[in-house]
DNA sequence: TAAATTTGGGAAACCCTTTTCTCGCCGAAA
DNA sequence: TTTCGGCGAGAAAAGGGTTTCCCAAATTTA
């Protein structure tokens, strides 16, 4: 049988105290495990609280504790391809600590960002996580002089803050390493626009990885374009119109890789028999639908989000945390290409 | 010149009252536009508050007002293709009302969902928006007996609540109407698994739209499969192995449409010269990269999110709102297919 | 001019919890 | 038997606002 709960009458600590025949001070101490309360009294109060279904009002608690167990999540990425796994990781990593997350989609608008930040400050949030879609761009709002800690994830932050990003270099090494292990010797890098810092980082790592494998690395082996399938097609056309055709292609993202694989198939080049292709991002919707499914690099964004959340909690708790850029490892995901 | 703000010393209403030479009661009334205060006094207090940079502590305010100007957003969709635009719309539609949004990724776990809901209830949220990836599935938590209003968006809700979904029927009509206007007469529908309710709704609307156009509509013109590019390929293969080939294909989503278009191109069938193809979802990353770019149906999910947020606010304000399923119109987006 | 209103503003209670300070009591040491 | 220390518990003061009276002065009405 279901007992009709008095949903619109919240049980307060006064009710608990009265029912247990103690003062609210004692009830509070008993319930929170602070202060000095005899174990019998403590047990009794806890029992009463549980019987009554008492749940403390977090607002009132935050008012005195000056901790709201709430943090803000700022993002300029409504498209969400990168941000969403990060957000999910943050949410997951924080709920265990009883921390809730305010979502703020700021749309690249400084005014909107300020509105959100002010609203959250008024709500006494404990900290902020800033996240975006580009590691080399910062959000259109200055979070540097806030009275609360800020952690940056997948967006540019100041040097004296913690900024979490995927380790693009290590990820690229993994990709090249895989191609080398497949016996590939003529490897090229088809990547995005040089205006993206990750492009140059990965390009440098690409050259380095080839060297490490004892392979020649011409800079001509690095082809920059857009982050699109179209560019994958164009790159293949350019490569196959010459005589020095590659047998391994390391791509800047999965969309380019998809274009490359499609273009190769259309030319009758077999993947992975004739040419091996590795993508980047492990964007499953693209990687799994490619024929054959893409071997690619996963940036472990969910884990990155989780760590961002936990780092923020540590900062809020006053723990010392090493500032600067944290590069989190990427993982090779082997599929069919 | 920048004045160094005392960031760690919050200005309270006591400070404002003292500086203005009035009581806190008067200050509160003046700032909130309530009670009876002379217009000069009101103006003076407002000026003082602004000079001091006073911002009320939302926690303290919520404690007495019993309104926290915070709502919860529950989602089981960490992949986010559908949810993210909805979330962005919610966030945008609510910040104008000074309402912040708690993000809860519940991952299909009832325990996690309950943890989140309890945490938010403790934080005195004013309402909840439940959102998901399937209109015919509900979240793994019962939100029916909560003391606060709940709005459902893109997920199944009880009949006595407001549930917002895209108008799949109208969207399908738009798609078919477009094909008909292109002069197409032999139109088929390549769609997803029959286990999805939207599939059957769209199928029914497809038949209806053909009738309305005076075209014959056999049920054999509806081909159900998976939501994948692969299925698009397979469907084309099946269709073109017969003699009764279509000249218009209405697809269940953009991925299927993409597969269809690719398969047609590989067969040397020209899109849109020989065959017109319409997708569904307007998932830009797919639609724009298809060759030619996909004509498709946009579900206006951001607008749906915005309306969900505003509806929730109205419910929180005690306004009467018509319950049941709200079908929000879709829009045809014409591209090259 | 006296009575009845209206007006502007303040005192105090309230929202719910935590925390500090105080105090009585009991057992142990002197 | 007195003193001291520790223990358990409560009173009261935050914490930062809002809101409900209530009162005195100014204004209107009779």
XYZ file of C-alpha atoms (C1' of nucleotides) in Angstrom:
734
model
C 0.000 0.000 0.000
C 1.209 3.398 -0.850
C 1.266 5.985 1.874
C 0.198 9.362 0.645
C 3.160 11.590 1.282
C 2.658 15.198 2.211
C 4.524 16.430 -0.774
C 3.815 20.072 -0.331
C 4.832 20.077 3.323
C 8.571 19.812 3.583
C 9.921 18.269 6.724
C 12.405 20.615 8.337
C 14.998 20.002 10.950
C 12.624 21.588 13.446
C 10.207 18.751 12.887
C 12.950 16.224 13.397
C 14.192 17.965 16.528
C 10.736 18.175 17.986
C 9.911 14.573 17.208
C 13.165 13.451 18.776
C 12.766 15.764 21.743
C 16.006 17.646 21.159
C 17.043 21.063 19.920
C 17.697 21.801 16.277
C 21.336 22.317 17.136
C 21.623 18.789 18.414
C 19.651 17.441 15.494
C 21.942 19.185 13.061
C 25.020 17.905 14.801
C 23.683 14.393 14.965
C 22.707 14.308 11.312
C 25.951 15.785 10.080
C 28.245 13.842 12.341
C 29.724 17.024 13.753
C 29.840 18.345 17.284
C 29.455 16.189 20.373
C 26.389 14.044 20.597
C 26.070 10.727 22.437
C 25.818 7.782 20.136
C 22.364 6.840 21.446
C 20.999 10.314 20.821
C 22.627 10.377 17.417
C 21.107 7.063 16.463
C 17.707 8.096 17.711
C 17.741 11.365 15.798
C 18.865 9.639 12.642
C 16.079 7.132 13.019
C 13.502 9.859 13.494
C 14.838 11.807 10.517
C 14.671 8.752 8.342
C 11.155 7.900 9.553
C 9.980 11.383 8.773
C 11.707 11.389 5.419
C 13.689 14.459 6.304
C 15.838 15.934 3.550
C 17.749 19.067 4.396
C 17.064 22.177 2.366
C 20.232 22.609 0.388
C 19.602 26.314 -0.046
C 19.527 27.023 3.665
C 22.527 24.826 4.157
C 24.492 26.558 1.440
C 23.644 29.906 2.955
C 25.540 29.176 6.119
C 28.150 26.827 4.763
C 29.061 29.156 1.941
C 29.310 26.123 -0.311
C 26.497 25.458 -2.726
C 27.737 22.170 -4.168
C 26.915 23.600 -7.541
C 29.225 24.491 -10.395
C 28.694 26.187 -13.706
C 29.415 24.733 -17.110
C 29.999 27.286 -19.833
C 30.086 26.131 -23.422
C 30.055 27.862 -26.768
C 29.389 24.640 -28.613
C 25.744 24.107 -29.336
C 26.549 21.680 -31.994
C 28.060 19.532 -29.351
C 30.119 17.027 -31.142
C 33.047 17.525 -28.789
C 31.349 19.210 -25.913
C 28.649 16.685 -25.228
C 30.861 13.817 -24.132
C 32.802 16.284 -22.022
C 29.613 17.510 -20.410
C 28.413 14.007 -19.730
C 31.733 13.184 -18.107
C 31.574 16.290 -15.945
C 28.047 15.528 -14.828
C 28.954 11.944 -14.031
C 32.144 12.814 -12.237
C 30.453 15.381 -10.037
C 27.193 13.800 -8.996
C 29.163 11.377 -6.858
C 30.325 14.379 -4.882
C 26.776 15.669 -4.594
C 27.623 18.480 -6.941
C 25.117 19.697 -9.523
C 25.995 21.392 -12.777
C 24.497 24.532 -14.269
C 24.416 24.325 -18.042
C 25.104 27.560 -19.925
C 25.048 27.666 -23.701
C 26.669 30.985 -24.475
C 26.654 30.904 -28.253
C 29.776 32.979 -28.719
C 28.036 36.004 -27.257
C 29.893 38.009 -24.593
C 26.683 39.506 -23.243
C 25.026 36.136 -22.906
C 28.119 34.773 -21.231
C 28.172 37.616 -18.758
C 24.487 37.188 -18.027
C 25.039 33.534 -17.270
C 28.103 34.106 -15.153
C 26.382 36.807 -13.134
C 23.305 34.678 -12.617
C 25.450 31.823 -11.401
C 27.523 34.017 -9.151
C 24.308 35.230 -7.583
C 23.411 31.620 -7.042
C 26.679 31.202 -5.198
C 28.230 28.555 -7.396
C 31.473 27.076 -6.111
C 33.339 27.039 -9.410
C 33.156 27.097 -13.176
C 34.182 24.759 -15.944
C 34.721 26.465 -19.260
C 34.530 24.272 -22.298
C 34.475 24.876 -26.021
C 35.080 23.370 -29.369
C 38.552 24.698 -30.036
C 41.599 24.348 -27.873
C 43.192 27.445 -29.337
C 40.274 29.805 -28.823
C 39.007 31.170 -25.574
C 35.440 31.812 -24.579
C 34.163 35.365 -25.165
C 34.286 36.181 -21.473
C 37.062 36.804 -18.985
C 36.880 34.296 -16.179
C 40.228 35.306 -14.743
C 39.174 37.599 -11.931
C 36.320 35.670 -10.464
C 36.210 34.896 -6.751
C 35.828 31.196 -7.545
C 38.090 28.656 -9.227
C 37.812 27.953 -12.947
C 38.912 24.896 -14.898
C 39.235 24.951 -18.664
C 38.476 21.903 -20.758
C 38.896 21.853 -24.520
C 39.169 25.604 -24.639
C 42.011 28.041 -24.108
C 42.630 29.201 -20.559
C 45.207 31.422 -18.856
C 48.548 29.980 -17.874
C 47.803 30.123 -14.162
C 44.746 27.921 -14.484
C 44.245 24.235 -15.122
C 43.475 23.502 -18.749
C 42.648 19.982 -19.872
C 43.111 18.966 -23.482
C 43.593 15.699 -25.328
C 47.201 14.813 -26.025
C 47.157 15.389 -29.763
C 50.813 14.541 -30.115
C 50.530 11.216 -28.401
C 47.335 10.496 -30.326
C 49.062 11.192 -33.609
C 51.970 8.980 -32.589
C 49.509 6.186 -31.931
C 48.030 6.661 -35.376
C 51.373 6.661 -37.141
C 52.591 3.780 -34.993
C 49.609 1.736 -36.085
C 50.270 2.457 -39.757
C 53.907 1.510 -39.342
C 52.946 -1.717 -37.627
C 50.716 -2.469 -40.611
C 53.903 -2.373 -42.669
C 53.170 0.999 -44.252
C 56.201 2.974 -45.340
C 54.847 5.788 -47.512
C 52.669 7.625 -45.073
C 51.029 11.006 -45.592
C 49.038 13.256 -43.307
C 45.790 14.764 -44.640
C 44.636 17.265 -42.087
C 42.639 20.413 -41.388
C 43.359 24.126 -41.757
C 46.720 25.387 -40.546
C 44.880 28.046 -38.563
C 44.006 25.402 -35.984
C 46.730 24.875 -33.467
C 45.934 21.182 -33.183
C 46.720 20.866 -36.858
C 50.249 22.110 -36.359
C 50.717 20.093 -33.196
C 49.625 16.937 -34.901
C 51.700 17.757 -37.946
C 54.798 18.115 -35.787
C 53.990 14.883 -33.996
C 53.454 13.209 -37.343
C 56.936 14.153 -38.551
C 58.431 13.131 -35.259
C 56.720 9.764 -35.299
C 57.978 9.048 -38.806
C 61.485 9.885 -37.736
C 61.153 7.660 -34.739
C 60.134 4.838 -37.073
C 63.138 5.496 -39.257
C 61.035 6.695 -42.149
C 61.686 9.741 -44.292
C 59.411 12.621 -43.498
C 59.042 15.322 -46.072
C 56.951 18.303 -45.200
C 55.211 17.705 -48.502
C 53.674 14.685 -46.837
C 51.485 17.035 -44.824
C 48.424 18.257 -46.687
C 46.288 20.908 -45.054
C 42.717 21.608 -46.063
C 39.297 21.850 -44.480
C 37.759 19.515 -41.920
C 35.475 18.006 -44.528
C 34.823 14.887 -46.516
C 35.226 16.964 -49.632
C 38.803 17.699 -48.696
C 39.410 13.986 -48.229
C 38.249 13.421 -51.777
C 40.368 16.241 -53.128
C 43.451 15.070 -51.284
C 43.143 11.585 -52.729
C 42.719 13.025 -56.196
C 45.863 15.103 -55.756
C 47.836 12.183 -54.366
C 46.751 9.700 -56.997
C 47.354 12.099 -59.858
C 51.047 11.930 -58.974
C 53.321 8.909 -59.131
C 54.444 8.804 -55.529
C 51.330 7.310 -54.061
C 51.108 6.617 -50.335
C 50.219 3.317 -48.722
C 49.196 4.820 -45.406
C 47.075 7.901 -44.712
C 46.842 9.527 -41.333
C 43.871 11.882 -41.312
C 43.153 14.943 -39.226
C 39.638 13.893 -38.365
C 37.104 11.219 -39.138
C 35.277 13.251 -41.729
C 38.406 13.719 -43.797
C 39.157 10.042 -43.325
C 35.681 9.192 -44.501
C 36.196 11.265 -47.637
C 39.551 9.628 -48.207
C 38.175 6.122 -47.835
C 35.221 6.873 -50.106
C 37.485 8.411 -52.725
C 39.831 5.460 -52.618
C 36.978 3.012 -53.030
C 35.650 4.971 -55.963
C 39.095 4.702 -57.554
C 39.180 0.973 -56.978
C 41.892 1.223 -54.364
C 41.288 -1.347 -51.649
C 41.217 -0.252 -48.036
C 42.909 -1.699 -46.049
C 44.610 -4.039 -48.516
C 46.355 -1.427 -50.660
C 46.182 1.530 -48.319
C 45.613 1.834 -44.600
C 43.710 4.847 -43.288
C 43.489 6.168 -39.731
C 41.083 8.872 -38.649
C 40.927 11.070 -35.577
C 38.068 11.713 -33.097
C 36.391 8.317 -33.084
C 33.162 9.978 -33.981
C 31.224 6.774 -34.025
C 28.483 7.891 -36.337
C 31.080 8.557 -39.010
C 33.647 5.941 -38.130
C 31.264 3.016 -37.935
C 29.326 3.890 -41.078
C 32.383 4.199 -43.254
C 33.045 1.252 -45.537
C 35.158 -0.276 -44.144
C 34.682 1.077 -40.624
C 37.363 3.535 -39.667
C 40.331 2.801 -37.500
C 40.724 6.011 -35.569
C 41.940 7.824 -32.471
C 39.618 8.339 -29.530
C 40.261 11.458 -27.470
C 38.517 10.039 -24.392
C 36.520 13.193 -23.961
C 34.218 11.752 -21.365
C 37.162 10.923 -19.171
C 38.502 14.401 -19.816
C 35.227 15.838 -18.585
C 35.273 13.632 -15.535
C 38.749 14.800 -14.645
C 37.805 18.405 -15.231
C 34.967 18.031 -12.752
C 37.075 16.315 -10.154
C 39.846 18.833 -10.523
C 37.396 21.638 -9.952
C 36.139 19.943 -6.810
C 39.681 19.717 -5.524
C 40.233 23.394 -6.203
C 36.986 24.268 -4.465
C 38.147 22.233 -1.488
C 41.233 24.353 -1.376
C 43.604 21.615 -2.433
C 46.682 22.624 -4.356
C 46.537 21.572 -7.975
C 49.261 21.870 -10.549
C 48.305 24.533 -13.053
C 49.002 24.626 -16.769
C 48.108 22.395 -19.673
C 47.146 18.837 -18.832
C 47.400 16.586 -21.845
C 45.217 13.517 -21.465
C 46.086 10.403 -23.424
C 44.244 9.341 -26.567
C 43.453 5.752 -27.478
C 43.763 3.915 -30.781
C 40.531 2.236 -31.842
C 41.197 -0.419 -34.442
C 38.419 -1.096 -36.935
C 38.591 -2.109 -40.543
C 40.535 0.591 -42.329
C 41.103 53.134 -14.847
C 39.912 49.946 -13.336
C 38.749 50.043 -9.767
C 39.808 47.030 -7.793
C 36.591 45.394 -6.705
C 36.354 43.696 -3.376
C 35.551 40.374 -4.859
C 35.635 38.383 -1.670
C 33.422 40.840 0.200
C 29.900 40.539 -1.073
C 27.750 43.586 -0.725
C 24.573 42.717 1.139
C 21.310 44.521 1.367
C 22.383 45.657 4.825
C 25.220 47.612 3.249
C 22.839 49.195 0.791
C 20.340 50.062 3.506
C 22.998 51.601 5.696
C 24.522 53.616 2.868
C 21.094 54.902 1.888
C 20.096 55.569 5.472
C 17.067 53.319 5.414
C 16.088 49.955 6.846
C 16.655 46.706 5.006
C 12.918 46.348 4.661
C 12.697 49.581 2.739
C 15.743 48.708 0.683
C 14.217 45.384 -0.261
C 10.929 46.970 -1.191
C 12.598 49.688 -3.215
C 14.788 47.299 -5.147
C 12.040 44.815 -5.856
C 9.369 47.339 -6.696
C 7.088 45.989 -3.995
C 5.563 47.681 -0.966
C 5.095 51.382 -0.572
C 8.135 53.543 -1.020
C 8.251 57.126 -2.292
C 9.687 57.436 -5.732
C 12.564 59.627 -4.525
C 13.558 57.111 -1.875
C 13.240 54.300 -4.366
C 15.447 56.074 -6.863
C 18.032 56.917 -4.230
C 18.221 53.354 -2.954
C 18.539 52.021 -6.466
C 21.322 54.445 -7.150
C 23.159 53.447 -3.992
C 22.730 49.765 -4.798
C 24.069 50.274 -8.245
C 26.994 52.366 -6.984
C 27.893 49.686 -4.503
C 27.493 46.964 -7.080
C 24.941 45.181 -4.976
C 23.754 41.831 -6.260
C 21.284 39.963 -4.118
C 22.239 36.536 -2.884
C 19.949 34.281 -4.859
C 20.152 31.568 -2.222
C 18.829 33.784 0.538
C 16.174 35.129 -1.734
C 15.050 31.676 -2.815
C 14.832 30.606 0.793
C 12.021 32.997 1.564
C 10.450 33.271 -1.853
C 10.252 29.540 -2.275
C 11.278 29.993 -5.877
C 14.809 29.172 -6.865
C 14.673 30.215 -10.495
C 16.378 26.972 -11.282
C 15.075 23.986 -13.187
C 16.463 20.548 -13.839
C 17.188 19.042 -17.218
C 17.196 15.258 -17.299
C 18.535 13.516 -20.359
C 19.459 9.968 -21.215
C 21.188 10.994 -24.407
C 24.900 11.404 -23.999
C 25.424 11.113 -27.648
C 23.418 14.227 -28.051
C 22.499 14.410 -31.645
C 18.908 15.271 -30.828
C 19.245 16.363 -27.263
C 21.889 18.996 -27.678
C 19.901 21.430 -29.781
C 16.996 20.915 -27.413
C 19.210 21.658 -24.446
C 20.630 24.753 -26.075
C 17.122 25.983 -26.796
C 16.057 25.373 -23.214
C 19.049 27.216 -21.851
C 18.475 30.131 -24.191
C 14.772 30.317 -23.578
C 15.196 30.341 -19.829
C 18.096 32.670 -19.182
C 15.888 35.554 -20.262
C 13.678 34.710 -17.313
C 16.684 34.543 -15.005
C 16.277 30.813 -14.764
C 19.302 28.533 -14.636
C 19.360 24.915 -15.732
C 20.803 21.935 -13.919
C 22.198 19.407 -16.358
C 21.724 15.748 -15.471
C 23.073 13.005 -17.702
C 21.319 9.927 -16.396
C 22.637 7.323 -18.774
C 19.591 5.097 -18.676
C 20.230 4.296 -15.031
C 17.283 4.518 -12.623
C 19.567 4.921 -9.612
C 21.493 7.727 -11.220
C 18.262 9.400 -12.209
C 16.928 9.177 -8.692
C 20.154 10.536 -7.270
C 19.938 13.507 -9.570
C 16.285 14.166 -8.920
C 16.765 13.985 -5.162
C 19.766 16.270 -5.284
C 17.811 18.790 -7.309
C 14.761 18.562 -5.088
C 17.011 19.324 -2.143
C 18.232 22.312 -4.057
C 14.643 23.447 -4.370
C 14.348 23.474 -8.128
C 11.130 24.901 -9.487
C 10.537 22.300 -12.185
C 12.008 19.625 -14.413
C 12.352 19.140 -18.123
C 12.750 15.526 -19.154
C 14.313 14.931 -22.513
C 15.529 11.886 -24.365
C 16.365 10.484 -27.721
C 13.179 8.588 -28.415
C 9.664 9.904 -28.377
C 8.236 6.490 -27.645
C 10.402 5.642 -24.675
C 10.247 7.180 -21.240
C 13.104 7.964 -18.923
C 13.930 5.280 -16.341
C 12.430 7.310 -13.515
C 8.909 8.228 -12.501
C 8.491 11.976 -12.460
C 4.760 11.787 -12.019
C 4.390 12.372 -8.293
C 6.833 15.169 -7.763
C 5.768 18.343 -5.976
C 6.965 20.384 -8.957
C 5.828 20.605 -12.581
C 7.469 18.500 -15.266
C 7.609 19.067 -19.008
C 8.588 16.326 -21.414
C 10.473 17.059 -24.609
C 11.385 14.410 -27.120
C 10.627 11.674 -24.628
C 7.430 9.944 -23.565
C 5.440 11.535 -20.762
C 2.146 10.795 -19.019
C -1.072 12.006 -20.599
C -1.688 14.619 -17.931
C 1.582 16.389 -18.624
C 2.831 18.570 -21.439
C 4.901 16.632 -23.942
C 6.586 18.412 -26.837
C 7.543 16.521 -29.964
C 8.214 17.430 -33.579
C 5.234 17.022 -35.868
C 6.472 14.010 -37.783
C 3.333 13.806 -39.851
C 3.473 17.381 -41.008
C 7.210 17.028 -41.634
C 6.631 13.977 -43.794
C 3.908 15.816 -45.688
C 6.376 18.582 -46.383
C 8.857 16.080 -47.710
C 6.354 14.341 -49.962
C 4.898 17.660 -51.060
C 8.333 18.784 -52.140
C 8.874 15.632 -54.166
C 5.497 16.028 -55.816
C 6.266 19.632 -56.677
C 9.470 18.408 -58.294
C 7.219 16.422 -60.620
C 7.952 13.082 -58.998
C 5.226 10.466 -59.327
C 6.802 7.178 -58.270
C 7.739 7.932 -54.694
C 8.958 5.455 -52.084
C 9.700 5.786 -48.395
C 12.941 4.280 -47.058
C 12.776 4.482 -43.320
C 13.933 3.057 -39.984
C 12.846 0.110 -37.856
C 9.142 -0.411 -37.355
C 9.760 -0.638 -33.625
C 10.080 3.144 -33.551
C 6.755 4.873 -33.288
C 7.945 7.759 -35.433
C 8.525 5.302 -38.224
C 4.890 4.252 -38.248
C 3.651 7.807 -37.852
C 5.727 8.978 -40.736
C 4.723 5.967 -42.804
C 1.050 6.754 -42.265
C 1.632 10.404 -43.112
C 3.540 9.307 -46.206
C 0.602 7.282 -47.482
C -1.783 10.076 -46.659
C 0.311 12.664 -48.452
C 0.454 10.518 -51.575
C -3.310 10.161 -51.510
C -3.681 13.877 -51.091
C -1.548 14.356 -54.180
C -3.679 11.930 -56.109
C -0.891 9.385 -56.375
C -1.231 5.659 -55.802
C 0.179 4.536 -52.512
C 1.019 0.897 -52.092
C 2.261 -0.248 -48.739
C 5.099 -1.895 -50.639
C 6.399 1.614 -51.191
C 7.394 1.699 -47.539
C 10.697 0.018 -46.799
C 11.732 -0.387 -43.198
C 15.297 -1.053 -42.131
C 17.883 0.399 -39.795
C 18.776 4.056 -39.286
C 22.015 3.625 -41.201
C 23.754 4.543 -44.403
C 24.138 0.842 -45.039
C 20.391 0.437 -45.165
C 20.217 3.289 -47.672
C 22.586 1.369 -49.919
C 20.676 -1.868 -49.505
C 17.360 -0.229 -50.225
C 18.649 1.237 -53.479
C 20.018 -2.112 -54.466
C 16.664 -3.729 -53.834
C 14.769 -1.015 -55.687
C 17.037 -0.961 -58.702
C 17.099 -4.729 -59.005
C 13.399 -4.521 -59.822
C 11.786 -2.904 -62.810
C 9.499 -0.477 -61.025
C 12.114 2.076 -60.096
C 11.132 5.207 -58.169
C 11.874 8.769 -59.166
C 11.459 10.186 -55.671
C 12.750 8.833 -52.368
C 11.581 10.091 -49.036
C 13.996 8.909 -46.350
C 13.498 8.334 -42.646
C 16.612 10.189 -41.648
C 19.626 11.902 -43.148
C 21.918 8.943 -42.710
C 19.660 6.708 -44.757
C 19.332 9.502 -47.305
C 23.057 9.804 -47.450
C 23.378 6.088 -48.123
C 20.703 6.325 -50.776
C 22.361 9.239 -52.536
C 25.779 7.574 -52.427
C 24.352 4.325 -53.761
C 22.549 6.114 -56.577
C 25.691 7.977 -57.558
C 27.669 4.739 -57.565
C 25.056 3.295 -59.923
C 25.305 6.307 -62.202
C 21.857 7.551 -61.335
C 21.846 11.321 -61.228
C 20.515 13.111 -58.142
C 18.475 15.237 -58.526
C 18.087 14.887 -62.294
C 16.818 11.305 -62.376
C 15.764 10.897 -58.789
C 14.951 13.372 -56.024
C 15.833 12.477 -52.474
C 14.631 14.058 -49.250
C 16.110 13.280 -45.855
C 14.876 13.907 -42.330
C 16.590 15.619 -39.347
C 18.627 18.264 -41.139
C 21.695 16.949 -39.442
C 23.982 19.455 -41.044
C 27.157 17.480 -40.795
C 25.573 14.756 -42.886
C 23.254 16.810 -45.043
C 25.825 19.346 -46.152
C 28.589 16.856 -46.849
C 26.456 14.652 -49.034
C 27.039 15.033 -52.760
C 24.806 16.750 -53.690
C 23.854 18.332 -50.353
C 20.673 16.877 -48.947
C 17.292 18.448 -49.116
C 15.806 17.489 -45.800
C 13.335 18.196 -43.005
C 14.414 20.240 -39.997
C 12.657 19.382 -36.743
C 13.433 22.787 -35.227
C 14.669 21.174 -32.072
C 16.145 24.335 -30.667
C 12.782 26.011 -30.898
C 11.242 22.947 -29.325
C 13.650 23.302 -26.418
C 12.887 26.974 -26.093
C 9.176 26.273 -25.916
C 9.711 23.499 -23.416
C 11.543 25.942 -21.180
C 8.947 28.631 -21.492
C 6.122 26.208 -20.913
C 7.787 25.040 -17.741
C 8.109 28.624 -16.554
C 4.431 29.158 -17.135
C 3.600 26.044 -15.156
C 5.867 27.174 -12.347
C 4.068 30.501 -12.339
C 0.844 28.641 -11.830
C -0.573 29.433 -15.237
C -2.905 26.909 -16.766
C -1.366 25.100 -19.695
C -3.051 22.662 -21.995
C -1.681 19.196 -21.354
C -1.082 16.430 -23.821
C 1.087 16.050 -26.888
C 2.214 19.250 -28.526
C 3.349 18.677 -32.090
C 5.695 21.408 -33.245
C 6.020 22.101 -36.954
C 8.964 20.921 -39.032
C 10.537 22.900 -41.834
C 11.633 21.843 -45.284
C 15.238 22.761 -46.027
C 15.906 22.704 -49.740
C 19.438 21.857 -50.841
C 20.661 20.022 -53.869
C 19.076 16.578 -53.767
C -11.233 71.881 13.494
C -11.725 67.100 14.406
C -11.915 62.626 12.425
C -10.738 59.460 8.892
C -7.561 58.050 5.464
C -3.577 57.588 3.058
C 1.407 57.324 2.885
C 6.088 56.245 3.800
C 8.956 53.684 6.291
C 10.612 50.627 10.152
C 10.654 46.586 13.680
C 10.480 42.093 13.820
C 9.350 37.619 12.283
C 10.419 34.266 8.983
C 12.798 30.995 5.584
C 16.012 26.559 7.225
C 20.318 25.164 8.693
C 24.825 25.549 10.810
C 27.895 26.970 14.336
C 29.634 29.127 18.344
C 29.232 29.747 22.968
C 27.610 28.531 27.316
C 26.137 25.698 30.950
C 24.889 21.902 33.880
C 26.285 17.540 35.221
C 29.013 13.627 36.226
C 33.124 11.131 37.226
C 37.898 11.358 38.464
C 41.781 13.343 40.699
C 43.533 15.767 44.778
C 34.862 16.845 50.259
C 36.372 20.051 46.899
C 38.120 20.985 42.324
C 38.740 20.115 37.717
C 37.992 18.332 33.071
C 35.160 16.409 29.752
C 30.899 15.356 27.900
C 26.284 16.184 26.178
C 23.051 19.314 24.920
C 20.726 23.748 24.243
C 20.264 28.974 23.414
C 21.215 32.161 20.342
C 23.425 34.196 16.597
C 24.491 34.083 12.151
C 23.668 33.684 6.839
C 21.078 37.378 3.449
C 16.995 38.338 2.073
C 11.504 39.074 2.076
C 7.202 40.099 4.135
C 3.832 41.110 7.472
C 2.257 43.983 10.441
C 2.310 48.482 12.715
C 2.978 53.354 13.653
C 3.572 58.219 12.976
C 3.037 61.927 9.941
C 0.716 64.027 6.199
C -3.299 64.522 3.772
C -8.098 64.393 2.874
C -12.851 64.461 4.314
C -16.726 65.929 7.158
